[in-house]
XYZ file of C-alpha atoms in Angstrom:
591
model
C -85.154 3.366 24.535
C -84.282 6.651 22.644
C -83.091 6.623 19.399
C -79.555 7.728 18.742
C -77.852 8.633 15.403
C -74.398 8.802 14.691
C -72.524 11.315 13.234
C -69.342 12.791 12.161
C -68.160 15.876 14.080
C -65.197 18.163 12.360
C -62.245 18.981 14.385
C -62.763 22.176 15.976
C -59.920 24.950 15.413
C -60.960 25.692 19.567
C -61.041 24.526 23.055
C -63.490 24.992 25.980
C -61.722 25.572 29.349
C -64.288 25.124 30.609
C -64.011 21.815 33.416
C -67.835 21.870 33.667
C -69.103 19.541 30.590
C -70.169 21.558 28.175
C -73.646 23.234 27.655
C -76.451 21.299 25.712
C -75.866 23.038 21.857
C -78.397 23.368 19.437
C -77.964 23.487 15.335
C -79.400 23.387 12.491
C -78.782 20.216 10.049
C -80.094 21.471 6.109
C -80.769 18.761 3.574
C -78.456 19.598 1.224
C -80.089 18.489 -2.860
C -84.346 18.040 -2.152
C -85.880 21.435 -3.534
C -88.916 19.657 -2.828
C -88.749 19.392 1.193
C -86.427 21.061 4.026
C -86.103 19.546 7.469
C -84.371 20.676 10.334
C -82.877 18.559 13.307
C -81.994 20.157 16.588
C -79.659 17.463 17.603
C -78.490 18.008 21.507
C -75.241 17.001 22.431
C -74.635 14.226 25.633
C -72.806 15.778 28.396
C -69.597 13.890 28.733
C -68.968 14.831 32.740
C -64.705 14.395 32.529
C -63.868 17.156 33.913
C -61.121 17.817 31.382
C -61.193 19.160 27.933
C -59.857 21.708 27.432
C -56.309 20.252 26.551
C -57.835 17.341 24.740
C -58.323 16.475 20.762
C -61.566 15.450 19.244
C -60.560 11.873 18.511
C -60.292 11.366 22.381
C -63.816 12.686 23.257
C -64.977 9.272 23.486
C -69.290 8.788 23.727
C -70.443 6.724 27.209
C -72.106 3.635 26.938
C -76.230 4.077 26.884
C -76.044 2.456 29.877
C -75.076 4.911 32.169
C -77.541 7.997 32.759
C -74.898 11.158 32.394
C -77.605 12.942 34.192
C -76.234 16.327 35.350
C -79.043 18.634 34.745
C -80.068 21.312 37.271
C -77.782 19.740 39.613
C -75.955 22.541 42.426
C -72.236 22.918 41.383
C -70.247 19.922 42.974
C -68.789 21.746 46.933
C -66.101 20.473 48.809
C -66.655 19.843 52.915
C -65.335 23.462 53.638
C -66.280 26.757 51.947
C -62.259 27.432 51.905
C -60.007 25.635 49.639
C -55.928 24.484 50.502
C -53.778 27.004 47.498
C -50.710 25.630 45.929
C -47.955 27.499 45.441
C -46.597 27.991 42.263
C -43.364 26.568 41.321
C -41.282 25.478 38.194
C -40.222 22.241 39.743
C -39.908 19.629 36.846
C -39.450 16.290 39.081
C -40.739 17.538 43.067
C -41.111 20.252 45.575
C -40.953 19.616 48.958
C -43.556 23.214 49.487
C -46.635 21.723 46.746
C -46.280 18.459 48.869
C -47.164 20.010 51.703
C -49.980 21.649 50.560
C -51.020 18.173 49.213
C -50.846 16.501 52.227
C -53.961 16.337 54.474
C -57.007 14.185 52.638
C -54.305 11.331 52.229
C -53.561 10.965 56.020
C -57.892 11.201 57.037
C -58.542 8.295 54.886
C -55.608 6.602 56.718
C -57.732 6.938 59.853
C -59.761 4.141 58.289
C -57.652 2.083 58.638
C -56.477 2.259 61.505
C -59.807 1.784 63.260
C -61.000 -0.246 67.042
C -62.471 -2.359 63.853
C -58.871 -2.879 62.308
C -56.614 -3.074 65.802
C -59.347 -5.949 67.260
C -57.975 -7.683 63.576
C -54.259 -7.006 64.597
C -54.201 -7.839 67.534
C -56.575 -11.120 66.827
C -54.042 -11.806 63.702
C -50.973 -12.050 66.099
C -52.963 -14.404 68.995
C -53.111 -16.094 66.566
C -50.730 -16.661 63.726
C -47.993 -15.103 65.511
C -46.566 -12.894 62.740
C -47.392 -15.683 59.402
C -49.283 -13.152 58.214
C -48.347 -10.269 58.775
C -47.468 -10.711 54.910
C -51.111 -10.792 54.059
C -51.296 -6.895 56.025
C -48.734 -5.718 53.643
C -50.982 -7.514 50.653
C -54.082 -5.757 51.717
C -52.302 -1.741 52.336
C -50.523 -2.080 49.189
C -54.051 -3.085 47.545
C -56.118 -0.558 49.399
C -53.155 2.100 48.305
C -54.627 1.129 44.836
C -57.580 1.426 45.323
C -57.239 5.020 46.750
C -55.122 5.844 43.798
C -58.452 5.667 42.164
C -60.825 7.232 44.443
C -58.513 10.472 44.368
C -58.034 11.042 40.210
C -61.749 10.253 40.318
C -62.176 13.493 42.642
C -59.064 15.528 40.929
C -60.228 15.164 37.151
C -64.131 15.243 37.379
C -64.137 18.040 40.458
C -67.239 15.030 42.020
C -66.890 12.411 44.243
C -67.922 9.165 43.927
C -71.138 9.387 44.820
C -71.845 12.200 42.799
C -71.106 10.525 40.410
C -72.911 7.618 40.688
C -75.922 10.055 41.325
C -76.040 10.817 37.579
C -75.060 8.006 36.210
C -77.189 4.699 37.606
C -80.688 4.645 37.644
C -82.661 5.535 40.396
C -83.184 2.545 41.877
C -79.753 0.802 41.706
C -78.552 4.445 43.222
C -81.287 4.343 46.478
C -79.791 0.554 46.409
C -75.831 1.894 46.465
C -76.844 4.073 48.802
C -78.580 1.566 51.467
C -75.910 -0.029 50.983
C -72.653 2.192 52.061
C -74.835 3.683 54.719
C -75.091 0.214 55.888
C -70.969 0.495 55.698
C -70.685 3.206 57.821
C -73.385 3.512 60.555
C -71.594 -0.273 61.051
C -68.282 1.735 61.387
C -70.270 3.222 63.365
C -70.693 1.152 65.473
C -67.153 -0.488 66.211
C -66.206 3.228 66.714
C -68.357 3.681 69.518
C -67.513 0.104 70.876
C -63.621 0.873 70.567
C -64.108 4.767 72.871
C -66.900 2.591 76.087
C -63.740 0.194 76.521
C -61.289 2.877 76.080
C -62.926 5.280 78.608
C -63.610 1.802 80.520
C -59.492 0.362 81.007
C -58.853 4.204 81.674
C -60.667 4.734 84.309
C -60.408 1.446 86.196
C -63.943 0.131 85.560
C -65.339 2.878 86.963
C -66.711 4.070 83.841
C -69.235 1.857 82.917
C -69.598 0.400 79.577
C -73.150 2.024 79.129
C -71.740 5.683 80.472
C -68.764 5.608 77.781
C -70.635 5.057 75.192
C -73.306 7.871 75.631
C -70.301 9.910 75.875
C -68.946 9.707 73.218
C -72.765 11.259 71.584
C -70.932 14.301 73.256
C -67.707 14.401 71.865
C -68.402 13.766 68.445
C -70.310 17.884 69.319
C -67.730 18.653 70.047
C -64.926 18.057 68.487
C -67.120 19.091 65.248
C -67.227 22.506 66.357
C -63.540 22.465 64.798
C -64.818 23.355 61.676
C -65.067 26.827 62.810
C -61.270 26.566 62.851
C -60.651 26.484 59.242
C -59.223 23.173 57.542
C -56.023 23.185 57.721
C -56.498 22.894 61.718
C -58.892 20.202 61.217
C -56.139 18.240 59.279
C -53.606 18.774 61.797
C -55.399 17.660 64.266
C -56.562 14.550 62.700
C -52.425 13.673 62.436
C -51.792 14.825 66.298
C -54.475 11.551 66.839
C -52.130 10.074 64.286
C -49.647 10.636 66.029
C -50.832 9.877 69.660
C -51.828 6.161 67.751
C -48.161 5.465 66.493
C -46.109 6.474 69.503
C -49.003 4.502 72.498
C -48.704 0.785 70.273
C -45.041 1.858 69.866
C -44.335 2.138 73.430
C -46.076 -1.603 73.735
C -43.900 -2.172 70.484
C -40.483 -1.403 72.921
C -42.055 -2.969 75.665
C -41.791 -6.064 74.201
C -39.582 -6.397 71.719
C -40.617 -8.803 69.139
C -38.265 -11.043 67.421
C -36.447 -9.235 64.123
C -36.463 -12.120 62.339
C -39.730 -13.337 62.567
C -41.148 -10.728 61.982
C -39.055 -9.791 58.393
C -40.165 -13.062 57.586
C -43.182 -13.374 58.199
C -43.910 -9.796 56.527
C -42.068 -10.861 53.331
C -41.977 -14.763 52.282
C -45.822 -15.224 51.936
C -46.859 -18.479 53.825
C -48.467 -20.214 56.646
C -46.459 -23.149 58.219
C -48.813 -24.804 60.562
C -51.608 -22.667 59.685
C -55.152 -24.763 59.919
C -58.560 -23.580 59.585
C -58.624 -21.012 62.426
C -55.565 -19.172 61.160
C -57.335 -19.425 57.568
C -60.101 -17.549 59.224
C -57.924 -14.797 60.556
C -55.978 -14.993 57.338
C -59.753 -13.675 55.925
C -60.417 -11.167 58.535
C -57.324 -9.369 58.438
C -58.491 -8.452 54.261
C -61.757 -7.400 55.443
C -60.564 -5.159 58.171
C -58.200 -3.165 55.836
C -60.114 -2.293 53.073
C -63.216 -0.242 53.544
C -66.073 0.481 52.350
C -66.640 4.693 53.203
C -63.088 5.382 52.459
C -63.632 5.194 48.607
C -65.857 7.228 49.015
C -64.099 9.636 51.602
C -61.616 9.863 49.773
C -62.426 11.014 46.444
C -64.317 13.836 48.334
C -61.511 14.948 50.471
C -58.984 15.751 47.344
C -61.698 18.045 45.946
C -59.781 20.286 49.166
C -57.173 21.982 46.841
C -57.311 24.601 44.038
C -56.354 22.929 40.592
C -57.111 24.239 37.904
C -58.652 21.107 36.000
C -58.366 23.399 32.637
C -54.798 22.587 32.602
C -53.447 19.412 32.322
C -49.858 19.528 33.948
C -52.096 21.032 37.107
C -54.183 17.509 36.736
C -51.333 15.106 36.740
C -49.257 17.245 39.042
C -52.596 17.148 41.443
C -53.036 13.423 41.199
C -48.904 12.662 41.572
C -49.266 14.261 45.122
C -51.740 13.096 46.170
C -50.869 9.782 45.245
C -47.347 10.135 47.556
C -49.282 11.600 49.881
C -51.524 8.615 50.063
C -48.725 6.392 50.471
C -46.834 8.221 52.610
C -49.562 8.211 54.984
C -50.468 4.026 54.315
C -46.942 3.911 55.626
C -47.937 5.438 58.942
C -51.361 3.250 59.020
C -49.323 -0.069 58.233
C -46.280 0.454 60.893
C -49.066 1.291 63.161
C -50.651 -2.025 62.505
C -47.256 -3.886 62.132
C -47.126 -3.051 65.988
C -50.219 -4.217 67.373
C -49.504 -7.633 65.508
C -45.797 -8.240 66.332
C -47.069 -7.113 70.763
C -49.658 -10.024 70.428
C -47.651 -12.525 68.501
C -44.377 -12.092 69.868
C -46.188 -12.433 73.486
C -49.287 -13.942 73.310
C -49.008 -16.122 70.184
C -50.172 -20.075 71.274
C -50.306 -19.364 75.618
C -52.883 -21.221 76.844
C -56.133 -19.231 78.970
C -54.019 -21.425 82.469
C -51.366 -19.535 81.969
C -52.548 -16.238 81.042
C -54.361 -16.622 84.571
C -51.596 -17.407 86.462
C -49.382 -14.393 85.621
C -52.702 -12.111 85.648
C -53.530 -13.242 89.623
C -49.829 -12.383 90.680
C -50.313 -9.232 89.241
C -53.844 -8.758 91.371
C -55.608 -7.708 87.608
C -59.656 -7.578 88.515
C -60.083 -9.146 85.514
C -59.487 -13.040 86.528
C -63.348 -13.754 85.434
C -61.865 -12.753 82.047
C -59.880 -16.161 81.463
C -61.113 -19.509 82.174
C -59.641 -22.291 83.928
C -58.581 -24.735 80.545
C -55.923 -25.168 78.345
C -57.736 -23.637 75.471
C -55.305 -21.402 73.046
C -56.168 -17.139 74.757
C -59.179 -15.647 72.654
C -58.268 -11.834 72.919
C -60.080 -8.349 72.179
C -59.937 -4.861 72.931
C -60.827 -5.331 75.990
C -59.094 -8.719 77.057
C -56.316 -7.179 75.118
C -55.541 -3.888 77.141
C -55.647 -6.437 80.392
C -53.417 -9.665 79.775
C -50.621 -6.382 78.327
C -51.485 -4.772 81.670
C -51.053 -8.644 83.474
C -47.813 -8.797 82.053
C -46.049 -5.345 81.030
C -47.261 -3.388 84.144
C -50.064 -1.135 84.796
C -49.174 1.317 82.238
C -48.560 -0.890 79.349
C -52.652 -0.680 80.089
C -53.448 2.673 80.087
C -51.054 2.548 76.922
C -53.071 1.036 74.892
C -56.230 2.508 76.089
C -55.033 6.006 75.114
C -54.097 4.336 71.848
C -57.847 2.706 71.730
C -59.708 5.933 72.199
C -57.545 7.478 69.764
C -58.858 4.998 66.960
C -61.895 5.560 68.090
C -62.207 9.745 68.359
C -60.199 9.804 64.495
C -62.523 6.945 63.416
C -65.524 8.833 64.671
C -64.949 11.760 62.714
C -63.465 10.115 59.149
C -66.579 8.257 59.303
C -68.967 11.778 59.765
C -67.408 13.602 57.065
C -68.285 9.569 55.340
C -71.817 10.187 55.865
C -72.311 13.530 54.951
C -70.215 13.057 51.860
C -72.988 9.429 50.653
C -76.141 11.731 51.342
C -75.191 14.272 49.612
C -73.947 12.657 46.859
C -76.342 9.952 46.489
C -79.776 12.285 47.392
C -78.363 15.824 46.742
C -79.434 16.692 50.148
C -77.293 19.760 52.437
C -78.009 18.320 56.190
C -75.483 20.328 59.249
C -72.966 17.909 59.558
C -74.591 17.963 63.016
C -77.674 16.934 60.991
C -75.823 14.023 59.313
C -74.255 13.086 63.250
C -77.216 13.108 65.122
C -79.204 10.206 62.887
C -75.512 8.281 61.955
C -74.719 8.055 65.863
C -78.135 7.292 66.641
C -78.230 4.247 64.760
C -74.947 3.073 65.876
C -76.057 4.072 69.519
C -78.863 1.936 70.251
C -78.085 -1.490 69.913
C -74.581 -1.256 70.860
C -76.254 1.166 74.195
C -78.583 -1.771 75.343
C -76.232 -4.587 74.413
C -73.777 -2.744 77.175
C -76.594 -2.416 79.414
C -78.519 -5.554 79.139
C -74.905 -7.723 78.411
C -71.212 -8.228 79.790
C -68.084 -6.592 77.545
C -68.286 -10.055 75.581
C -70.933 -9.785 74.016
C -69.892 -6.194 73.624
C -66.862 -7.174 71.053
C -68.501 -10.074 70.191
C -70.282 -7.650 68.190
C -67.292 -6.946 65.895
C -67.611 -9.547 64.306
C -71.196 -9.764 62.939
C -69.544 -5.383 62.284
C -66.801 -6.474 59.950
C -68.287 -8.778 58.151
C -71.297 -6.039 57.526
C -68.043 -3.942 55.840
C -66.991 -7.478 53.536
C -71.142 -7.110 52.317
C -70.785 -3.990 51.482
C -67.191 -4.623 49.574
C -68.271 -4.393 46.226
C -70.605 -0.904 46.185
C -67.084 1.646 46.888
C -64.912 -0.952 44.966
C -67.144 -2.022 41.087
C -68.325 1.430 40.916
C -64.914 3.706 41.309
C -62.793 1.026 39.116
C -66.490 1.517 36.532
C -66.015 5.432 36.942
C -62.662 5.402 36.704
C -62.186 3.454 33.240
C -64.145 5.416 31.210
C -63.034 7.790 29.094
C -65.677 10.202 28.439
C -65.255 10.745 32.297
C -61.847 10.803 32.519
C -61.152 11.475 29.089
C -57.006 10.796 28.942
C -56.528 10.268 32.753
C -59.417 7.436 32.569
C -57.613 3.520 33.006
C -55.356 1.767 31.207
C -55.178 -1.606 30.878
C -53.083 -2.356 32.887
C -55.193 -1.017 35.792
C -57.804 -2.298 33.994
C -57.192 -6.132 34.033
C -54.794 -5.290 36.815
C -57.759 -3.470 39.287
C -60.570 -6.063 37.982
C -58.655 -9.109 38.934
C -57.772 -7.092 42.613
C -61.029 -6.738 43.340
C -62.167 -9.877 42.372
C -60.025 -11.040 44.562
C -60.842 -9.194 47.246
C -64.644 -9.342 46.764
C -64.552 -13.561 46.773
C -62.164 -13.620 50.014
C -64.267 -11.051 51.809
C -67.529 -13.786 50.464
C -65.923 -16.251 51.794
C -65.471 -14.950 55.340
C -68.870 -14.385 55.152
C -70.284 -17.935 54.385
C -67.382 -19.026 57.466
C -68.966 -16.403 59.692
C -73.739 -17.900 58.588
C -72.406 -21.244 58.435
C -71.421 -21.125 62.190
C -74.308 -20.004 63.175
C -75.975 -23.558 63.276
C -79.290 -22.123 63.052
C -81.786 -23.055 59.850
C -84.053 -20.665 59.972
C -81.232 -17.593 59.494
C -79.676 -20.401 56.300
C -82.340 -19.148 54.842
C -83.468 -16.139 55.339
C -78.970 -15.658 54.214
C -80.258 -17.948 50.708
C -82.798 -15.190 50.299
C -81.102 -12.300 50.980
C -77.874 -13.749 49.084
C -79.996 -14.153 45.400
C -81.320 -10.438 45.816
C -77.259 -9.529 47.218
C -76.061 -11.208 43.849
C -78.044 -10.095 41.841
C -77.696 -5.660 42.386
C -73.989 -7.085 42.413
C -74.350 -8.826 39.329
C -76.233 -5.428 37.819
C -72.907 -3.565 38.611
C -70.784 -5.994 37.507
C -72.018 -5.764 34.034
C -72.171 -1.914 33.912
C -67.992 -1.937 35.297
C -67.275 -4.911 32.055
C -69.292 -2.325 29.472
C -67.000 0.467 31.273
C -64.037 -1.793 31.093
C -65.301 -2.075 27.157
C -67.081 -5.515 27.353
C -68.895 -3.205 24.262
C -70.781 -6.613 23.455
C -72.815 -6.156 26.892
C -74.184 -3.407 25.543
C -77.321 -2.854 24.588
C -77.667 -0.344 22.293
C -73.759 -0.114 20.949
C -73.101 0.901 18.339
C -69.189 1.058 16.261
C -67.683 4.578 16.866
C -64.780 6.150 14.528
C -62.289 8.287 16.819
C -64.448 11.257 14.969
C -68.020 10.429 16.110
C -70.325 11.227 18.927
C -73.314 9.816 20.352
C -76.245 12.465 19.370
C -79.757 12.035 20.624
C -81.961 12.422 17.518
C -84.791 14.157 17.985
C -88.088 13.800 15.244
C -88.084 16.008 12.507
C -90.369 18.810 11.278
C -90.998 20.504 8.715
C -89.546 24.502 8.253
């Protein structure tokens, strides 16, 4: 390990206005009082990676713990996902400006689409069918936690000018960095598979079964490339298109809500009373699934990159603070809209299908003349629904219009989530590996990996096996959560990276506890899924993988605790004063 020397640095009379880390400076430190010997030390200041130095006092410039690499030599400057950036109007408003909010509007709504993907919609409808309105408070809590995590992601991008994958590339060592990239790629591929499944089912429902599931899977390859041509029309038009898709989802699922007319008293009680009366193992498992479906790992990486699309002078403390404020407001509005859409879905299935049996549904569907009677066994077991069966039962109870409206909403959810998944994949690959692929090449790779297993199931199995893949994919997403939540808390807590915008103790403790709860709940969800497999060799495989998995998570937690201020865990900890900085010591030589 390199040796380090602690030197006192006098206060400087001027500060740099550059946002980038300072260049390596060389200076001589002459030895005084020794006439017989003189030597010269070449000192290299460690680069600190926070993007905000011009407004800092020297006492606030803190050293980065030596367990982090700070590897940013010879790296290309951070880029955004478009060559252009959206300018922010200059207004001398002290508190709030609608024009500025409009300029910052866009990244939050693109991020919120991950809260409306087909996996979330399926979790919502199952929550309503299995637990009624009783788990709405959990959906509200998970959305609030998601908002706080997205706040951290946005602040990282605004303050440093880099997204989370780029920061990981510069701070983590090679092996952990590659492992982290692989885990995030798994999450993106799993999410992409859910979106392919959702789109294929939507095409099948809209065509009354004429478009087979395997054909719907193949169509999703083509439509994704078609939507990528929107890049040619500019950033704001692309954001407007995503806004249109969110509006379609809100209108379609809102129409279903109006058709069913849920009990508003029960809805409000379930939303604000954190209690689940009469709930058993089925409802508990579903509660875990609600939290796991809402918070998506790749969404943290996505949001930290999207905020780079606005012109913010990071040398100006006021502009950075203002950008953080407006991005938070915009994210809150976007997640509120996504929360309402999720509530629509939960309420529809809670009101219409909670505690209904297969026999009841079979009878109603038989009277409506639907061709899908084989989906409902002739028994008195509680109805189990998924995205496909949910559309069918809506058509049985509320007419064909309800089925087609549902299918349009699912199609909009799948298409919008596909696009955000594409951007997430590109940012992650560029950040972790420093690769600059075109979006077409990136989509071709990710979509090919997602298409193959989905297509095989669609060709050789039925729709129940296809929708059943969502359970496995939700488990896969749950396992990847620590690989987004731990790094974002780690780096937003480093003063050397975030300067005065680093997390305070409230966010450090609250964020740590929140992430611990979310990860623990999701691990419980994974355990439930694995124990239901009833296979000895799968248990053995899961045990081996769990050891490797927990070891890696433990390593990330160790680094996170050091960033949070638990300096006793840092093996190279040295006592630092306010005016000291870690300086790498080079060998002496005679002048």
